[in-house]
Amino acid sequence: MSVQTKPRRWDPVVKLTHWSIALAVLANAIVTEEGSAAHVWVGYALASILGLRLLWGLVGPAEARFSAFPPSPRKALAHVSEIRARTASEHASHNPLGALMVYAIWSCLLVIIGTGIAMAGLPGADERQDEGGRAAYAASLVDVAQGRDEEADIGAEQAEHAEEEGEHEEGPLTEVHEVAANLLYLLILLHIAGVVFETRRSGRQVVLAMLPGRR
Ligand code: HEM
Ligand code: HEM
């Protein structure tokens, strides 16, 4: 097997965003209470850091740009053949298999962030939401008072109301948020396994290249 010892180059923005994203994901997966204020604020921070990284993919240095690691199943398959042939070519950015993983992780994060913000609202929207919540509660009281005799109607209205509320709190958004979070955990395990595998295979210190001070 050809051995590459030349370290990959990652600029400080890629390194900083990588470890902050990892920290934020760990925090929301293990530390913060689901749906708590801390969870949501870590979520907003995560959204900003990912936003910065994605912007960097357009304007950052060559190896950080999307153009350096396009998502290409064809190249990923060629890379698998290379692994089986026990050869290792050099990549200035993520290898084609790693690139697919990076886009999968980012997509998952975007779904989690999108559903999270759809449930929690944008920062500063708390007051507006509280007012909305009070109005909805008052409206539901009126509904109940008006339809006290007609139990079937109350049931239907409440079901309808719960469905509307659910769009913001308990319903499909929560489901998608949770499924995407579980998928993300799986991708992260595969990602770390991939990093370990690539380190052994290529002889490159793949992780050191992601740490501060190594360029
Ligand atoms: C919550 C945990 C993690 C997430 C969400 C995550 C996500 C990512 C993402 C999105 C990238 C692409 C970086 C970019 O181009 O901006 C990446 C790269 C990388 N990650 Fe992670 N990561 C996590 C944990 C880890 C851990 C624990 C390690 C160390 C074992 C690690 C090592 C690396 C390395 C070495 C790369 C560069 C791979 C390459 O050279 O192509 N990651 N990770
Ligand atoms: C990668 C980061 C994240 C992970 C791993 C994560 C994970 C979770 C999990 C497992 C739940 C419980 C779902 C359930 O009740 O079945 C949850 C709930 C929630 N998350 Fe996240 N989350 C993340 C990011 C975010 C973000 C970015 C936001 C918004 C800014 C957010 C807002 C919420 C809210 C509001 C709930 C409560 C949902 C409910 O119980 O109705 N999360 N999160």
Tab-separated table of C-alpha atoms and ligand atoms in Angstrom:
chain	number	residue	atom	x	y	z
A	1	MET	CA	0.000	0.000	0.000
A	2	SER	CA	1.312	3.433	-0.806
A	3	VAL	CA	1.637	5.485	2.346
A	4	GLN	CA	0.906	9.182	2.499
A	5	THR	CA	2.396	11.118	5.351
A	6	LYS	CA	1.681	14.627	4.107
A	7	PRO	CA	-0.888	16.186	6.454
A	8	ARG	CA	-4.094	17.548	5.023
A	9	ARG	CA	-4.541	21.287	5.449
A	10	TRP	CA	-7.564	22.626	7.258
A	11	ASP	CA	-7.862	26.334	7.960
A	12	PRO	CA	-8.867	27.614	11.425
A	13	VAL	CA	-12.500	28.234	10.411
A	14	VAL	CA	-12.988	24.594	9.344
A	15	LYS	CA	-11.318	23.376	12.556
A	16	LEU	CA	-13.235	25.724	14.830
A	17	THR	CA	-16.610	25.073	13.208
A	18	HIS	CA	-15.988	21.288	13.241
A	19	TRP	CA	-15.323	21.081	16.966
A	20	SER	CA	-18.029	23.602	17.889
A	21	ILE	CA	-20.600	21.671	15.837
A	22	ALA	CA	-19.464	18.425	17.490
A	23	LEU	CA	-19.747	20.068	20.936
A	24	ALA	CA	-23.198	21.529	20.243
A	25	VAL	CA	-24.496	18.182	18.933
A	26	LEU	CA	-23.127	16.357	21.988
A	27	ALA	CA	-24.628	18.993	24.301
A	28	ASN	CA	-28.098	18.672	22.768
A	29	ALA	CA	-27.896	14.898	22.500
A	30	ILE	CA	-26.753	14.226	26.079
A	31	VAL	CA	-26.667	17.303	28.322
A	32	THR	CA	-29.574	19.673	27.688
A	33	GLU	CA	-33.153	18.745	28.391
A	34	GLU	CA	-35.077	18.159	25.149
A	35	GLY	CA	-36.948	21.301	24.155
A	36	SER	CA	-35.569	23.344	27.114
A	37	ALA	CA	-34.351	26.940	26.738
A	38	ALA	CA	-30.739	25.682	26.910
A	39	HIS	CA	-31.464	23.126	24.165
A	40	VAL	CA	-32.946	25.807	21.940
A	41	TRP	CA	-30.089	28.283	22.547
A	42	VAL	CA	-27.472	25.619	21.833
A	43	GLY	CA	-29.579	24.977	18.718
A	44	TYR	CA	-29.411	28.623	17.600
A	45	ALA	CA	-25.625	28.594	18.187
A	46	LEU	CA	-25.364	25.397	16.140
A	47	ALA	CA	-27.375	27.006	13.342
A	48	SER	CA	-25.039	30.042	13.252
A	49	ILE	CA	-21.878	27.921	13.267
A	50	LEU	CA	-23.188	25.702	10.484
A	51	GLY	CA	-24.211	28.851	8.580
A	52	LEU	CA	-20.638	30.139	8.886
A	53	ARG	CA	-19.197	26.816	7.678
A	54	LEU	CA	-21.548	26.715	4.691
A	55	LEU	CA	-20.656	30.305	3.792
A	56	TRP	CA	-16.993	29.258	4.082
A	57	GLY	CA	-17.761	26.540	1.549
A	58	LEU	CA	-18.364	29.354	-0.963
A	59	VAL	CA	-15.717	31.916	-0.029
A	60	GLY	CA	-13.122	30.020	2.046
A	61	PRO	CA	-9.727	28.665	0.960
A	62	ALA	CA	-9.578	26.047	-1.811
A	63	GLU	CA	-9.672	22.916	0.391
A	64	ALA	CA	-12.683	24.187	2.377
A	65	ARG	CA	-14.831	24.932	-0.691
A	66	PHE	CA	-17.676	22.699	-1.820
A	67	SER	CA	-15.992	22.591	-5.233
A	68	ALA	CA	-13.052	20.725	-3.619
A	69	PHE	CA	-15.316	17.860	-2.472
A	70	PRO	CA	-18.363	17.608	-4.746
A	71	PRO	CA	-20.890	14.931	-3.795
A	72	SER	CA	-20.211	12.249	-6.402
A	73	PRO	CA	-21.376	8.637	-5.980
A	74	ARG	CA	-19.257	7.734	-9.014
A	75	LYS	CA	-16.079	9.079	-7.392
A	76	ALA	CA	-17.070	7.460	-4.096
A	77	LEU	CA	-17.322	4.073	-5.847
A	78	ALA	CA	-13.964	4.648	-7.506
A	79	HIS	CA	-12.597	5.402	-4.053
A	80	VAL	CA	-13.980	2.094	-2.742
A	81	SER	CA	-12.199	0.293	-5.584
A	82	GLU	CA	-9.028	2.102	-4.580
A	83	ILE	CA	-9.432	0.925	-0.988
A	84	ARG	CA	-9.920	-2.658	-2.191
A	85	ALA	CA	-6.872	-2.402	-4.423
A	86	ARG	CA	-4.937	-1.188	-1.373
A	87	THR	CA	-3.795	1.995	-2.999
A	88	ALA	CA	-4.166	5.475	-1.557
A	89	SER	CA	-4.229	8.643	-3.608
A	90	GLU	CA	-3.933	12.075	-2.118
A	91	HIS	CA	-6.907	14.397	-1.713
A	92	ALA	CA	-6.515	18.069	-0.922
A	93	SER	CA	-9.925	18.018	0.750
A	94	HIS	CA	-12.284	15.274	1.999
A	95	ASN	CA	-11.912	12.011	0.087
A	96	PRO	CA	-14.963	11.213	-2.114
A	97	LEU	CA	-16.435	8.804	0.436
A	98	GLY	CA	-15.848	11.252	3.278
A	99	ALA	CA	-17.452	13.983	1.156
A	100	LEU	CA	-20.717	12.010	0.935
A	101	MET	CA	-20.633	11.624	4.703
A	102	VAL	CA	-20.042	15.353	5.219
A	103	TYR	CA	-23.050	16.253	3.025
A	104	ALA	CA	-25.180	13.631	4.789
A	105	ILE	CA	-24.251	15.078	8.215
A	106	TRP	CA	-24.909	18.640	7.052
A	107	SER	CA	-28.283	17.664	5.530
A	108	CYS	CA	-29.288	15.961	8.744
A	109	LEU	CA	-28.232	19.012	10.763
A	110	LEU	CA	-30.250	21.287	8.462
A	111	VAL	CA	-33.374	19.151	8.968
A	112	ILE	CA	-32.844	19.163	12.749
A	113	ILE	CA	-32.274	22.916	12.784
A	114	GLY	CA	-35.214	23.598	10.441
A	115	THR	CA	-37.678	21.536	12.488
A	116	GLY	CA	-36.181	22.827	15.759
A	117	ILE	CA	-36.652	26.461	14.753
A	118	ALA	CA	-40.125	25.711	13.348
A	119	MET	CA	-41.046	24.375	16.813
A	120	ALA	CA	-39.229	26.930	18.979
A	121	GLY	CA	-39.498	30.000	16.736
A	122	LEU	CA	-36.699	32.388	15.818
A	123	PRO	CA	-34.695	34.042	18.632
A	124	GLY	CA	-36.709	36.877	20.185
A	125	ALA	CA	-40.025	35.437	19.011
A	126	ASP	CA	-40.850	34.235	22.557
A	127	GLU	CA	-43.074	37.181	23.427
A	128	ARG	CA	-44.962	36.966	20.166
A	129	GLN	CA	-45.434	33.247	20.771
A	130	ASP	CA	-46.650	33.831	24.339
A	131	GLU	CA	-49.225	36.271	23.038
A	132	GLY	CA	-50.227	33.781	20.360
A	133	GLY	CA	-50.472	31.050	22.972
A	134	ARG	CA	-52.699	33.170	25.232
A	135	ALA	CA	-54.925	34.105	22.297
A	136	ALA	CA	-55.225	30.454	21.272
A	137	TYR	CA	-56.055	29.458	24.865
A	138	ALA	CA	-58.724	32.196	25.126
A	139	ALA	CA	-60.156	31.099	21.781
A	140	SER	CA	-60.318	27.506	22.973
A	141	LEU	CA	-62.206	28.614	26.123
A	142	VAL	CA	-64.713	30.438	23.953
A	143	ASP	CA	-65.019	27.334	21.782
A	144	VAL	CA	-65.722	25.180	24.818
A	145	ALA	CA	-68.227	27.669	26.317
A	146	GLN	CA	-70.111	28.023	23.046
A	147	GLY	CA	-70.379	24.351	22.359
A	148	ARG	CA	-70.967	23.033	25.881
A	149	ASP	CA	-74.143	21.190	24.866
A	150	GLU	CA	-72.735	19.668	21.735
A	151	GLU	CA	-70.153	17.211	22.893
A	152	ALA	CA	-69.439	15.866	19.464
A	153	ASP	CA	-68.641	19.372	18.239
A	154	ILE	CA	-66.360	20.002	21.180
A	155	GLY	CA	-64.495	16.812	20.405
A	156	ALA	CA	-64.094	17.776	16.775
A	157	GLU	CA	-63.018	21.315	17.595
A	158	GLN	CA	-60.546	20.194	20.201
A	159	ALA	CA	-59.094	17.656	17.828
A	160	GLU	CA	-58.755	20.350	15.188
A	161	HIS	CA	-57.245	22.717	17.717
A	162	ALA	CA	-54.794	20.100	18.970
A	163	GLU	CA	-53.769	19.486	15.385
A	164	GLU	CA	-53.063	23.188	14.851
A	165	GLU	CA	-51.085	23.407	18.091
A	166	GLY	CA	-49.305	20.186	17.249
A	167	GLU	CA	-47.826	21.783	14.148
A	168	HIS	CA	-45.816	23.919	16.541
A	169	GLU	CA	-45.096	21.545	19.393
A	170	GLU	CA	-45.846	17.847	19.474
A	171	GLY	CA	-46.772	16.778	15.954
A	172	PRO	CA	-44.887	15.732	12.837
A	173	LEU	CA	-42.158	18.325	13.416
A	174	THR	CA	-41.156	16.646	16.678
A	175	GLU	CA	-41.169	13.283	14.912
A	176	VAL	CA	-38.971	14.475	12.069
A	177	HIS	CA	-36.675	16.272	14.548
A	178	GLU	CA	-36.254	13.087	16.563
A	179	VAL	CA	-35.789	10.740	13.601
A	180	ALA	CA	-33.210	13.099	12.069
A	181	ALA	CA	-31.394	13.291	15.430
A	182	ASN	CA	-31.244	9.487	15.610
A	183	LEU	CA	-30.028	9.290	12.024
A	184	LEU	CA	-27.371	11.887	12.890
A	185	TYR	CA	-26.105	9.745	15.795
A	186	LEU	CA	-25.724	6.826	13.388
A	187	LEU	CA	-23.888	8.977	10.828
A	188	ILE	CA	-21.549	10.267	13.546
A	189	LEU	CA	-20.645	6.720	14.582
A	190	LEU	CA	-19.939	5.863	10.932
A	191	HIS	CA	-17.994	9.129	10.561
A	192	ILE	CA	-15.723	8.315	13.502
A	193	ALA	CA	-15.299	4.726	12.265
A	194	GLY	CA	-14.387	6.167	8.843
A	195	VAL	CA	-11.808	8.491	10.383
A	196	VAL	CA	-10.214	5.598	12.296
A	197	PHE	CA	-10.253	3.413	9.173
A	198	GLU	CA	-8.725	6.124	6.977
A	199	THR	CA	-6.024	6.823	9.570
A	200	ARG	CA	-4.986	3.162	9.612
A	201	ARG	CA	-5.292	2.709	5.872
A	202	SER	CA	-3.397	5.784	4.737
A	203	GLY	CA	-0.984	6.164	7.635
A	204	ARG	CA	-1.946	9.864	7.715
A	205	GLN	CA	-2.713	11.462	11.039
A	206	VAL	CA	-6.183	12.454	9.873
A	207	VAL	CA	-7.362	13.676	13.284
A	208	LEU	CA	-4.220	15.708	13.999
A	209	ALA	CA	-4.933	17.664	10.794
A	210	MET	CA	-8.250	18.756	12.357
A	211	LEU	CA	-6.603	19.902	15.621
A	212	PRO	CA	-5.345	23.443	16.319
A	213	GLY	CA	-1.804	24.329	15.385
A	214	ARG	CA	-1.325	21.815	12.575
A	215	ARG	CA	-1.208	23.246	9.125
B	1	HEM	C1	-20.766	15.173	17.067
B	1	HEM	C2	-19.706	14.730	16.507
B	1	HEM	C3	-19.183	15.076	15.133
B	1	HEM	C4	-19.763	15.668	14.045
B	1	HEM	C5	-21.199	16.184	13.906
B	1	HEM	C6	-18.748	15.738	13.017
B	1	HEM	C7	-18.951	16.259	11.756
B	1	HEM	C8	-17.965	16.462	10.811
B	1	HEM	C9	-18.113	17.223	9.606
B	1	HEM	C10	-19.403	17.924	9.151
B	1	HEM	C11	-16.924	17.202	8.965
B	1	HEM	C12	-16.560	17.976	7.700
B	1	HEM	C13	-15.729	19.164	8.156
B	1	HEM	C14	-15.788	20.363	7.237
B	1	HEM	O1	-15.452	20.265	6.050
B	1	HEM	O2	-16.203	21.443	7.712
B	1	HEM	C15	-16.014	16.432	9.749
B	1	HEM	C16	-14.700	16.185	9.435
B	1	HEM	C17	-13.824	15.518	10.243
B	1	HEM	N1	-14.104	15.016	11.507
B	1	HEM	FE1	-15.847	15.075	12.472
B	1	HEM	N2	-17.584	15.193	13.480
B	1	HEM	C18	-17.818	14.782	14.766
B	1	HEM	C19	-16.934	14.190	15.615
B	1	HEM	C20	-15.635	13.891	15.296
B	1	HEM	C21	-14.702	13.227	16.172
B	1	HEM	C22	-15.004	12.743	17.594
B	1	HEM	C23	-13.537	13.126	15.494
B	1	HEM	C24	-12.240	12.501	15.940
B	1	HEM	C25	-12.110	11.217	16.058
B	1	HEM	C26	-13.726	13.734	14.189
B	1	HEM	C27	-12.771	13.835	13.230
B	1	HEM	C28	-12.947	14.437	12.007
B	1	HEM	C29	-11.889	14.554	11.018
B	1	HEM	C30	-10.468	14.039	11.152
B	1	HEM	C31	-12.438	15.217	9.927
B	1	HEM	C32	-11.730	15.540	8.592
B	1	HEM	C33	-11.899	14.334	7.719
B	1	HEM	C34	-11.066	14.448	6.456
B	1	HEM	O3	-9.861	14.588	6.567
B	1	HEM	O4	-11.648	14.382	5.370
B	1	HEM	N3	-15.019	14.182	14.097
B	1	HEM	N4	-16.665	15.988	10.873
B	2	HEM	C1	-28.089	18.361	16.642
B	2	HEM	C2	-28.742	19.059	17.526
B	2	HEM	C3	-30.020	18.580	18.172
B	2	HEM	C4	-30.336	17.365	18.685
B	2	HEM	C5	-29.453	16.142	18.748
B	2	HEM	C6	-31.696	17.457	19.175
B	2	HEM	C7	-32.399	16.418	19.756
B	2	HEM	C8	-33.676	16.501	20.224
B	2	HEM	C9	-34.466	15.400	20.705
B	2	HEM	C10	-34.015	13.939	20.740
B	2	HEM	C11	-35.675	15.889	21.075
B	2	HEM	C12	-36.870	15.087	21.650
B	2	HEM	C13	-37.879	14.842	20.554
B	2	HEM	C14	-39.122	14.182	21.117
B	2	HEM	O1	-39.748	14.774	21.996
B	2	HEM	O2	-39.456	13.097	20.650
B	2	HEM	C15	-35.645	17.316	20.857
B	2	HEM	C16	-36.700	18.167	21.139
B	2	HEM	C17	-36.710	19.513	20.823
B	2	HEM	N1	-35.713	20.219	20.166
B	2	HEM	FE1	-33.970	19.473	19.568
B	2	HEM	N2	-32.170	18.718	18.951
B	2	HEM	C18	-31.180	19.437	18.329
B	2	HEM	C19	-31.244	20.730	17.875
B	2	HEM	C20	-32.311	21.564	18.063
B	2	HEM	C21	-32.420	22.903	17.515
B	2	HEM	C22	-31.414	23.524	16.541
B	2	HEM	C23	-33.582	23.439	17.980
B	2	HEM	C24	-34.171	24.801	17.728
B	2	HEM	C25	-33.459	25.882	17.614
B	2	HEM	C26	-34.230	22.408	18.772
B	2	HEM	C27	-35.442	22.540	19.410
B	2	HEM	C28	-36.138	21.523	20.022
B	2	HEM	C29	-37.466	21.661	20.610
B	2	HEM	C30	-38.303	22.934	20.670
B	2	HEM	C31	-37.825	20.397	21.102
B	2	HEM	C32	-39.116	20.035	21.846
B	2	HEM	C33	-40.044	19.275	20.941
B	2	HEM	C34	-41.270	18.768	21.700
B	2	HEM	O3	-41.110	18.086	22.706
B	2	HEM	O4	-42.354	19.062	21.231
B	2	HEM	N3	-33.431	21.290	18.796
B	2	HEM	N4	-34.440	17.663	20.313
